[in-house]
Coordinates of C-alpha atoms in Angstrom, one line a residue:
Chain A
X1 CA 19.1 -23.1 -41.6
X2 CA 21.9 -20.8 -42.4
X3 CA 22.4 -19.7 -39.1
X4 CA 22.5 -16.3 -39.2
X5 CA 19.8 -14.0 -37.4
X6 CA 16.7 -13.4 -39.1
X7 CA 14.9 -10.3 -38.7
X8 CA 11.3 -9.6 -39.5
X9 CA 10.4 -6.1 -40.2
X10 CA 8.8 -3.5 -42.6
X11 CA 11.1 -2.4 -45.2
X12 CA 12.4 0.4 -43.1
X13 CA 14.1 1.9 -39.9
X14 CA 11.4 1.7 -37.2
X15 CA 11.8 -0.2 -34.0
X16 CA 14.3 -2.0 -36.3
X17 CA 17.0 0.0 -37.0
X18 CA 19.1 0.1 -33.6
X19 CA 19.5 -3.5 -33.8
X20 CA 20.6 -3.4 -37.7
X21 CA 23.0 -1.2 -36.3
X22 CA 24.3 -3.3 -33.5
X23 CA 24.3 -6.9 -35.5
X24 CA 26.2 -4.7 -37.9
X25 CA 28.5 -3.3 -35.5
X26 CA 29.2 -6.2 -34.1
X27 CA 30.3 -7.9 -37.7
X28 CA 27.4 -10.6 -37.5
X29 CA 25.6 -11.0 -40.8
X30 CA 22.4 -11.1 -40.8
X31 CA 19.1 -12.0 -43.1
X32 CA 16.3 -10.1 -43.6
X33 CA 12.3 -11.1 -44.0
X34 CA 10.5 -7.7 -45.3
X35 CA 6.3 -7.4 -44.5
X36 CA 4.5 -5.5 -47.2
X37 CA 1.2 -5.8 -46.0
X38 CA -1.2 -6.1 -43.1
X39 CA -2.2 -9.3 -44.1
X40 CA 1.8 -10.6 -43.5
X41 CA 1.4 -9.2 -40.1
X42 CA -1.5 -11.1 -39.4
X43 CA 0.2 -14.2 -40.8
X44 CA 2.9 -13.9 -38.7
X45 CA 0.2 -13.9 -35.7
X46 CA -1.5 -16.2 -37.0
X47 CA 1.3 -18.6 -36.6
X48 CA 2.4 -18.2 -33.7
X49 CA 5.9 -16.3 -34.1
X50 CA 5.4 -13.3 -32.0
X51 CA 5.1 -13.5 -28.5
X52 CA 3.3 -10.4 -28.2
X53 CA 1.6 -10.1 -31.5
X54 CA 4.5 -7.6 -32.8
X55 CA 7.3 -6.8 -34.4
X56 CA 10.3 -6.6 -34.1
X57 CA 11.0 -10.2 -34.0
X58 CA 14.6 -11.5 -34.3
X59 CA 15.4 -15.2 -34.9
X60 CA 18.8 -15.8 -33.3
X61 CA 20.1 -18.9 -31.6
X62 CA 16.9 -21.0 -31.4
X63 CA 14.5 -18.2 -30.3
X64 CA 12.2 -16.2 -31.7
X65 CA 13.2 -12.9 -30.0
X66 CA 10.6 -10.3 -29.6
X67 CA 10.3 -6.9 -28.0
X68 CA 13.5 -4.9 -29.2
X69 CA 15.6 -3.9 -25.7
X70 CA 15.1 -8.0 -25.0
X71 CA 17.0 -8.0 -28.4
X72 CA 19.2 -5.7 -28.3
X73 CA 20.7 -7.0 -24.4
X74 CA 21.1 -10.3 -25.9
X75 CA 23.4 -9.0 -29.0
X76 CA 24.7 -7.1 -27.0
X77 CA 26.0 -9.3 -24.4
X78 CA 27.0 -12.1 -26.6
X79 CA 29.4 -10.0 -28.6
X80 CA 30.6 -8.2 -25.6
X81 CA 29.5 -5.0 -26.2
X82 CA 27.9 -4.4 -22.9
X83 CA 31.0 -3.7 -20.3
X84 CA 32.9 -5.4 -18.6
X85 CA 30.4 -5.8 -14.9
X86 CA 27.4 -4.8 -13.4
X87 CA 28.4 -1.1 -12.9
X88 CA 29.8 -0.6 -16.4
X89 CA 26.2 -2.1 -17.6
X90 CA 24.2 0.3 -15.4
X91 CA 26.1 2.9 -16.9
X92 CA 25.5 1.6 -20.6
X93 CA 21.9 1.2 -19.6
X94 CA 21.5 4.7 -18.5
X95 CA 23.0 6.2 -21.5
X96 CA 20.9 3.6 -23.4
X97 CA 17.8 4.3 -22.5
X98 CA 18.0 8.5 -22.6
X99 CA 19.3 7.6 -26.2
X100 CA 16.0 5.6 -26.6
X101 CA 13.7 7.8 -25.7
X102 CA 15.3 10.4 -28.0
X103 CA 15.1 8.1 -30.6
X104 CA 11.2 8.0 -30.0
X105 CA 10.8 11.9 -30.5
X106 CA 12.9 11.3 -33.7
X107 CA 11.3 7.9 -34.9
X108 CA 7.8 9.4 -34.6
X109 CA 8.3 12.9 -36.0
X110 CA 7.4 11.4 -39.7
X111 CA 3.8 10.6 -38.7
X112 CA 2.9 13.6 -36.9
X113 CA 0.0 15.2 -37.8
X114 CA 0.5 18.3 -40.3
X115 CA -0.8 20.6 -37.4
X116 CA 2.0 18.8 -34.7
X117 CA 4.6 18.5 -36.7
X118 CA 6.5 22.0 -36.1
X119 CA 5.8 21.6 -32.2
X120 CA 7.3 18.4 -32.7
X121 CA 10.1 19.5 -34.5
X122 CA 11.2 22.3 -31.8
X123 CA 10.5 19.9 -28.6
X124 CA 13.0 17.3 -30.5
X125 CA 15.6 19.9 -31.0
X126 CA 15.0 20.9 -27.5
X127 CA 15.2 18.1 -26.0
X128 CA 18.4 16.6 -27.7
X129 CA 20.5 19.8 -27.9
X130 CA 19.7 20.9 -24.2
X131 CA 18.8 17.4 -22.0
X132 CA 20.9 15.2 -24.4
X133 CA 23.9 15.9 -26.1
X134 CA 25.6 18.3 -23.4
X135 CA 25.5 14.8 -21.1
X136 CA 27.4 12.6 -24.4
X137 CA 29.6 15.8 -25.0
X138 CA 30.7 16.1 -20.8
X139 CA 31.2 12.4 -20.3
X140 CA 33.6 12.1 -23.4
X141 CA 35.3 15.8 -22.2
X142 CA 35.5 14.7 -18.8
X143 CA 37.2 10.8 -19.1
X144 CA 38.9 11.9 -22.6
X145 CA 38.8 8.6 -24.1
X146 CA 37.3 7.4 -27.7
X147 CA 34.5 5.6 -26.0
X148 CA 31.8 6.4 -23.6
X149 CA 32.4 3.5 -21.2
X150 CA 35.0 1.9 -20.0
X151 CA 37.1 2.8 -22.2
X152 CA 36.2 -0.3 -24.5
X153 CA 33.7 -0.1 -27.5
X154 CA 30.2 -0.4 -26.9
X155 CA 26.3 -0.7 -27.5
X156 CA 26.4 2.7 -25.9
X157 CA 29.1 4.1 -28.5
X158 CA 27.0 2.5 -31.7
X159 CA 23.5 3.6 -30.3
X160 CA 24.9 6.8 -30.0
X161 CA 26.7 7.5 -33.5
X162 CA 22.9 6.1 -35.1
X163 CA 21.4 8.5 -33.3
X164 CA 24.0 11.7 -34.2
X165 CA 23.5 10.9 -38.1
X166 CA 20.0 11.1 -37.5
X167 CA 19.7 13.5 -35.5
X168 CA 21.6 15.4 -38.2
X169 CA 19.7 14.3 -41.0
X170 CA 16.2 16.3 -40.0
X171 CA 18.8 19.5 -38.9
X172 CA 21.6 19.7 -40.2
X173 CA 23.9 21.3 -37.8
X174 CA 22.5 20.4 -35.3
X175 CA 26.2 19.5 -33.6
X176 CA 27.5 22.7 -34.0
X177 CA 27.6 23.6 -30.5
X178 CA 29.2 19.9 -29.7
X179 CA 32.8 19.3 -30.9
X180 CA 33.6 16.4 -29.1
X181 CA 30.5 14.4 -30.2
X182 CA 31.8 15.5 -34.1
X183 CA 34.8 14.1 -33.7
X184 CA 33.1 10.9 -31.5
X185 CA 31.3 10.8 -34.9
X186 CA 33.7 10.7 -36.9
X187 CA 35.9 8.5 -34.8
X188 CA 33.2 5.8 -34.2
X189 CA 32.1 6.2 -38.1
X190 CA 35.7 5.3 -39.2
X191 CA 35.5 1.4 -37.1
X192 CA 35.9 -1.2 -39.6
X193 CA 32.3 -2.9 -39.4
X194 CA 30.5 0.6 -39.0
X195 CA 32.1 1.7 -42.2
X196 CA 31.1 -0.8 -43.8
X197 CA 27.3 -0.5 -42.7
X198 CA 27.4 3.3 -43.5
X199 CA 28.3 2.6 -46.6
X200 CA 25.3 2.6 -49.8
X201 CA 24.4 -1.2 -50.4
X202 CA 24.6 -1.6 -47.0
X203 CA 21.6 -3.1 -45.0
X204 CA 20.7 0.3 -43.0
X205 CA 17.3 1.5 -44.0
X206 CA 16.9 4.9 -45.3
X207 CA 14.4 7.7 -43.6
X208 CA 10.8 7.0 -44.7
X209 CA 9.6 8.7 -47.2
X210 CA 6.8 11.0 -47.0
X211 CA 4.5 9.5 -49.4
X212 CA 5.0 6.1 -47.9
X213 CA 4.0 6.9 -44.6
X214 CA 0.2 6.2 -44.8
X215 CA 1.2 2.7 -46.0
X216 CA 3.5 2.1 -42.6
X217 CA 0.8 3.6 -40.6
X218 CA -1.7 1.5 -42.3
X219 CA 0.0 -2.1 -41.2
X220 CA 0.8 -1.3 -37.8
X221 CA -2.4 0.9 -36.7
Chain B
X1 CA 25.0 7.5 4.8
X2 CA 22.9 4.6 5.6
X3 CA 24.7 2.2 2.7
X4 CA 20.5 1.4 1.8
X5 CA 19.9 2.0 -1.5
X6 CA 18.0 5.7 -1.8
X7 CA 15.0 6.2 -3.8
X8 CA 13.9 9.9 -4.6
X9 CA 10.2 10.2 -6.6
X10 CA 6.7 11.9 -5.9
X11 CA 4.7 10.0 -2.6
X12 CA 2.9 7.7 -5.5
X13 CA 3.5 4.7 -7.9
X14 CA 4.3 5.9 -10.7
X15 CA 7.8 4.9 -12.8
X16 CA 9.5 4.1 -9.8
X17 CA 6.5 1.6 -8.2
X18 CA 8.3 -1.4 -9.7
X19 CA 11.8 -0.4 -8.3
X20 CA 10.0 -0.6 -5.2
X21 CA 8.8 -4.1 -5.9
X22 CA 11.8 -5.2 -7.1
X23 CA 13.8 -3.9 -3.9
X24 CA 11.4 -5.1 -1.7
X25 CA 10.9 -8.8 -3.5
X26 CA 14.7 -9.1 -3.0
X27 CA 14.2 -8.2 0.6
X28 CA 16.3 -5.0 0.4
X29 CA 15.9 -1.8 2.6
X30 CA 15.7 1.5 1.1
X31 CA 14.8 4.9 1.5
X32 CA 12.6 7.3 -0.1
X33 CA 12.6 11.1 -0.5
X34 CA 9.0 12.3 -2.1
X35 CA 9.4 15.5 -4.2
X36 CA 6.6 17.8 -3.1
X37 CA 6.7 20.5 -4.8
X38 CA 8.5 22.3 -8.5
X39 CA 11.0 23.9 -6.8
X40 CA 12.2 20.6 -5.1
X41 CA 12.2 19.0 -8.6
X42 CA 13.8 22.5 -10.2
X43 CA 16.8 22.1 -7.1
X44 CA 17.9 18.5 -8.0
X45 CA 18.0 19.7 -11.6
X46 CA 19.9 22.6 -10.9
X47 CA 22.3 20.6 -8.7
X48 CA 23.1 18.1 -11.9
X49 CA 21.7 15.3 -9.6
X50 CA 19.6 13.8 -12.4
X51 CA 21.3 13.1 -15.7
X52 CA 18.8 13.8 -17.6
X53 CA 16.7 16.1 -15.4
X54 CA 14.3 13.4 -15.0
X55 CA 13.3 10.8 -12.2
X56 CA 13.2 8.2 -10.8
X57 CA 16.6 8.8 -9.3
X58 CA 17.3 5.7 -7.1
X59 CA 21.0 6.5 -5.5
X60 CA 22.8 3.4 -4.9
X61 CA 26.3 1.6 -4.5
X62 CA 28.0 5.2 -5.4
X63 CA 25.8 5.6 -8.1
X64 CA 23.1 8.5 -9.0
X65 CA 20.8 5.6 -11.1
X66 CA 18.3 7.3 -13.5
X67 CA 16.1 5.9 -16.4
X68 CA 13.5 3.1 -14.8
X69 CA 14.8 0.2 -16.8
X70 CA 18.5 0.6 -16.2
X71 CA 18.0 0.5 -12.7
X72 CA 16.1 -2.4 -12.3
X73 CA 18.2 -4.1 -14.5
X74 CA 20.9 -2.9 -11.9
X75 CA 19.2 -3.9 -9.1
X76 CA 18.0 -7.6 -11.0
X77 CA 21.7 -8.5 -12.2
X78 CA 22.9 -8.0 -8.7
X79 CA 20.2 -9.4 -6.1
X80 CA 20.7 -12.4 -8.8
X81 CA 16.7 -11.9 -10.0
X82 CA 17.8 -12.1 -13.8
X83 CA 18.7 -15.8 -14.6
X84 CA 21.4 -18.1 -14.7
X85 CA 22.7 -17.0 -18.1
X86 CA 21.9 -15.0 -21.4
X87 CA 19.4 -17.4 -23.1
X88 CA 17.7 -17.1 -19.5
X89 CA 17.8 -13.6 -19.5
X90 CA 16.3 -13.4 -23.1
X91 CA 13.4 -14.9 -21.6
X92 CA 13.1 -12.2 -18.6
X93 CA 14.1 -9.6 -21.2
X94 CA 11.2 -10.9 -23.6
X95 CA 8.6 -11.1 -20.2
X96 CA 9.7 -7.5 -18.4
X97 CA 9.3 -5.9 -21.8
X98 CA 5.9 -7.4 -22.6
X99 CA 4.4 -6.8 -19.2
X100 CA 5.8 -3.2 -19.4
X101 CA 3.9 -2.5 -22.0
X102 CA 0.6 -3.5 -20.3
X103 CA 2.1 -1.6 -17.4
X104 CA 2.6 1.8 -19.4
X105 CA -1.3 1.7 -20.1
X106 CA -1.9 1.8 -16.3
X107 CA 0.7 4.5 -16.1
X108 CA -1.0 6.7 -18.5
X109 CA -4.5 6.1 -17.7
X110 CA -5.3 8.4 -14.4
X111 CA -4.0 11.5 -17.2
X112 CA -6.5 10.7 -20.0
X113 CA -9.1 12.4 -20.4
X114 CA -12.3 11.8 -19.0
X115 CA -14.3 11.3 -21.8
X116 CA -11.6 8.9 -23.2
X117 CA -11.1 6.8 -19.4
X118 CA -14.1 4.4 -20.4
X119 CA -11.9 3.3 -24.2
X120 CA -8.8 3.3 -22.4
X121 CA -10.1 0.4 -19.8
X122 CA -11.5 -1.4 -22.3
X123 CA -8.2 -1.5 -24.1
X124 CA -6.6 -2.4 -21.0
X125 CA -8.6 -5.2 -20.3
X126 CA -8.1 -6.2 -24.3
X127 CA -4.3 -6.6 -23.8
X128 CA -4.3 -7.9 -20.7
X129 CA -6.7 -10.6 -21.3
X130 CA -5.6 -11.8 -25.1
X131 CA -2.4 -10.6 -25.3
X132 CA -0.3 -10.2 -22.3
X133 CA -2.3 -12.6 -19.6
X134 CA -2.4 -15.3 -22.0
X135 CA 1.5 -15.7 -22.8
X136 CA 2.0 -16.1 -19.1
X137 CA -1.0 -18.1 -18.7
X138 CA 0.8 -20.7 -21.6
X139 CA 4.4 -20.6 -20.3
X140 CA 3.3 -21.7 -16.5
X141 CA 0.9 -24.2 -18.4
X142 CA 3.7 -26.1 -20.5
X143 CA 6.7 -26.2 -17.4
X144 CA 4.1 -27.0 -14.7
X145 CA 7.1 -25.1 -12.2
X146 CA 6.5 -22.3 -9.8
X147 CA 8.5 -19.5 -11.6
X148 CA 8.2 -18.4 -14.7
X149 CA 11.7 -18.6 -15.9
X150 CA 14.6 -21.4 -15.1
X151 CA 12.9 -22.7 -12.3
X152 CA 13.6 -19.9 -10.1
X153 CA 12.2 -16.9 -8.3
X154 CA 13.3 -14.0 -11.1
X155 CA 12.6 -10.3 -12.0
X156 CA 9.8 -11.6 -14.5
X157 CA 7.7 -13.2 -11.6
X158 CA 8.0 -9.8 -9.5
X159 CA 7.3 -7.6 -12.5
X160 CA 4.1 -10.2 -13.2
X161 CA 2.7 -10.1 -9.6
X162 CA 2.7 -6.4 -9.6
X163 CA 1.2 -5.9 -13.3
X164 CA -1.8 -8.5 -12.3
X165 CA -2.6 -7.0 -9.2
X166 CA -2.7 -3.5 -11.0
X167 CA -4.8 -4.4 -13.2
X168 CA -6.9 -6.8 -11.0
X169 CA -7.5 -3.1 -9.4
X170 CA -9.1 -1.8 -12.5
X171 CA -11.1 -4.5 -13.6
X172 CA -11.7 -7.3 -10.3
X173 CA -12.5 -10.2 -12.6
X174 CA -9.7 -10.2 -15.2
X175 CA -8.4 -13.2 -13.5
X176 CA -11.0 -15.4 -14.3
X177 CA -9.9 -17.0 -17.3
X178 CA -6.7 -18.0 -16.1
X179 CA -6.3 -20.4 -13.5
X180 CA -2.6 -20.7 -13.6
X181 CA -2.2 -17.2 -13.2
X182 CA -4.9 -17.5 -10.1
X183 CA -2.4 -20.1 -8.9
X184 CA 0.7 -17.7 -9.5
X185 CA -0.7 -14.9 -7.7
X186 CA -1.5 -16.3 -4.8
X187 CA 1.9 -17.9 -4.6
X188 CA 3.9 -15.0 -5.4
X189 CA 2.1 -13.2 -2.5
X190 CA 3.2 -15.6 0.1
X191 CA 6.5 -15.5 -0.4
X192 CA 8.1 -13.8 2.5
X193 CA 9.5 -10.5 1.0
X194 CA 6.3 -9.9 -1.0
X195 CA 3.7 -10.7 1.5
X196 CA 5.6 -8.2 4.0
X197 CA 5.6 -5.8 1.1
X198 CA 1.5 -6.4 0.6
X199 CA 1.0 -5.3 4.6
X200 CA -0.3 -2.1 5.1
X201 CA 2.8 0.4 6.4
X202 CA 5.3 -1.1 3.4
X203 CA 6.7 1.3 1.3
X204 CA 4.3 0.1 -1.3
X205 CA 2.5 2.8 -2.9
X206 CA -1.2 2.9 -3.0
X207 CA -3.4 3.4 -7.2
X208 CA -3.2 7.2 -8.1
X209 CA -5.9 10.0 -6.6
X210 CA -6.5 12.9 -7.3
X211 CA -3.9 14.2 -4.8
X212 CA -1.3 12.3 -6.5
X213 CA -2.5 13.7 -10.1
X214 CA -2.1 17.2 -8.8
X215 CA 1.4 16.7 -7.9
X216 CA 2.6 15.5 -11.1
X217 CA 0.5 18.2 -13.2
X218 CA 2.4 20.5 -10.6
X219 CA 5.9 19.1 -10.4
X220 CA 6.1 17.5 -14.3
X221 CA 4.0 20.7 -15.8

């Protein structure tokens, strides 16, 4: 055993991606096992692996890690990224978790139906330029430091950058009205281990490509 | 200000029902405020109470605590409900997450509609009895002890109790396969904080009616 996490995924961001992001900002290495097919899906059932018959499931330190926030607190806390006590956490969590359900509205736009897909679009926007961002963009303007808590790097800081650049990446722009959060972006995109992930070659997974949506849908639905 | 924690959500279960188990099982007071009506809701918004403009809010030790999870993670880390250490908290992480899941199928099923309520029951009693009830089932099985997790009362047994009695609601039987789980339930609701919080006049919430459905079309539009 080499030691290093395993992950088991679909070739692709998904549920995945946040904790790429967060082994990778940490500097831990990590392996990767790809499914193609339904059939590896129902081989990993079959044996036993996932708790709760899904993915994502993280090998790391004896376990088998399912469900990806259970993941994500562990990583988190082992390489210190989650503050420094209780109150710090809560306030990581908050941030967190608004940054997750974003990342829902963004994750799922893909496989929206043809008919859903500009409604989807707008309410997305909507949501992170008027409910989201202004909240990132105030906390940095109010406490002026490089990070959003505590003044120490975080899960919170690398959940955040992940979900700027992608954020960007289906409207462009879309931080125009935010100039604290671009310069959070670049600041946090400049850290040592993150340049390194944002770099081609790297282990982050690209957008998924429109003709290869059927085939995701297809194994997990 | 009364130093309890202070707990502001519609008069129903909801997303903030298991901050109200968790508060109670750790034998902690609080208050509650029940938005009524839009303009209540449109006030705390306007007032930047809610960070993202959505509840639960749940104000405690100086904070304004939104998103579900971080606060009971709050409220779990400090009422010592989450384990003696990280590979312990893994496991509650891996539990919570699983029977949230389950948990969001009960949220979501007084909204469906009708002609879809009959599907959505029988998926609900699918998960619960092969995927979710059996994990639990297994774990208490193989340790033989009370709790599910380290030997000791924890957020995961709390979050449990609450998700079989839910569904227990919906479908009277579901226990029948699972004697352990008979065995757990029965415990659970004798401990002291929990049985007090299963008497009529706790601030235990009673399953959605129509009432209740109103008030969120209303307030939530």
């Amino acid at each position: 055993m080499s030691g290093k996490p395993k992950l088991h995924y679909f070739n692709g961001r998904g549920r995945m991606e946040t904790i790429r992001w967060l082994l990778a900002a940490a500097g831990v290495e990590f392996e990767e096992c790809f499914l193609e097919t339904k059939d590896d899906l129902i081989k990993l059932q079959k044996d036993g692996s996932l708790m709760f018959q899904q993915l994502p499931m993280v090998e790391i330190d004896g376990m088998k890690m399912v469900q990806t926030r259970a993941i994500l607190n562990y990583v988190a806390a082992k390489y210190n990224l989650y503050g420094k006590d209780l109150k710090e956490r809560a306030l990581i969590d908050m941030y967190v978790e608004a940054l997750m359900d974003l990342n829902e509205l963004l994750m799922s736009y893909p496989f929206q139906p043809a008919d859903k897909k500009e409604q989807h679009f707008a309410n997305m926007v909507d949501k992170a330029t008027n409910r989201y961002f202004p909240v990132f963009e105030k906390v940095l303007k109010d406490h002026r430091q490089d990070f959003l808590v505590g003044n120490q790097f975080s899960r919170a800081d690398v959940h955040l950058l992940e979900i700027l650049l992608m954020a960007e990446e289906d409207k462009p722009g879309i931080l125009a009205k935010f100039p604290l959060l671009q310069s959070f972006k670049a600041r946090i995109s400049n850290i040592p281990t993150i340049k390194k992930f944002l770099q081609p070659g790297s282990q982050r997974k690209s957008p998924v490509l429109e003709e290869d949506v059927p085939k995701v849908l297809k194994i997990f639905y | 200000m009364s130093g309890k924690p202070r707990l502001t959500y519609l008069n129903g279960r909801g997303r903030m029902e298991p901050v109200r188990w968790l508060l109670a099982a750790a034998g902690v007071e609080f208050e509650e405020i029940f938005l009524e009506t839009r303009e209540q809701y449109e006030k705390l918004i306007k007032d930047g109470v809610l960070m993202f403009q959505q509840v639960p809010l749940v104000e405690i030790d100086g904070m304004k605590m939104v998103q579900t999870r971080a606060i009971l993670s709050y409220i779990a880390g400090k009422y010592n409900l989450y384990g003696k250490d990280l590979k312990e908290r893994a496991l509650i992480d891996m539990y919570v997450e699983g029977i949230a899941d389950l948990m969001q199928m009960i949220l979501m099923f007084p909204f469906s509609p009708p002609e879809a309520k009959e599907k959505n029951l029988d998926s609900i009693k699918e998960r619960a009895t092969n995927r979710y009830f059996p994990v639990f089932e297994k774990v208490l099985k193989q340790h033989g002890q009370d709790f599910l997790v380290g030997n000791k009362f924890s957020w995961a047994d709390v979050q449990l109790i609450e998700a079989i009695l839910a569904v227990e609601e919906k479908i009277p039987a579901v226990l029948s396969g699972f004697p352990q789980l008979q065995a757990f339930k029965v415990r659970m609701s004798n401990m002291p904080t929990i049985k007090k919080f299963l008497q009529p006049g706790s601030p235990r919430k009673p399953p959605p009616d129509e009432r209740y459905i109103e008030t969120v079309m209303k307030i939530f539009k």
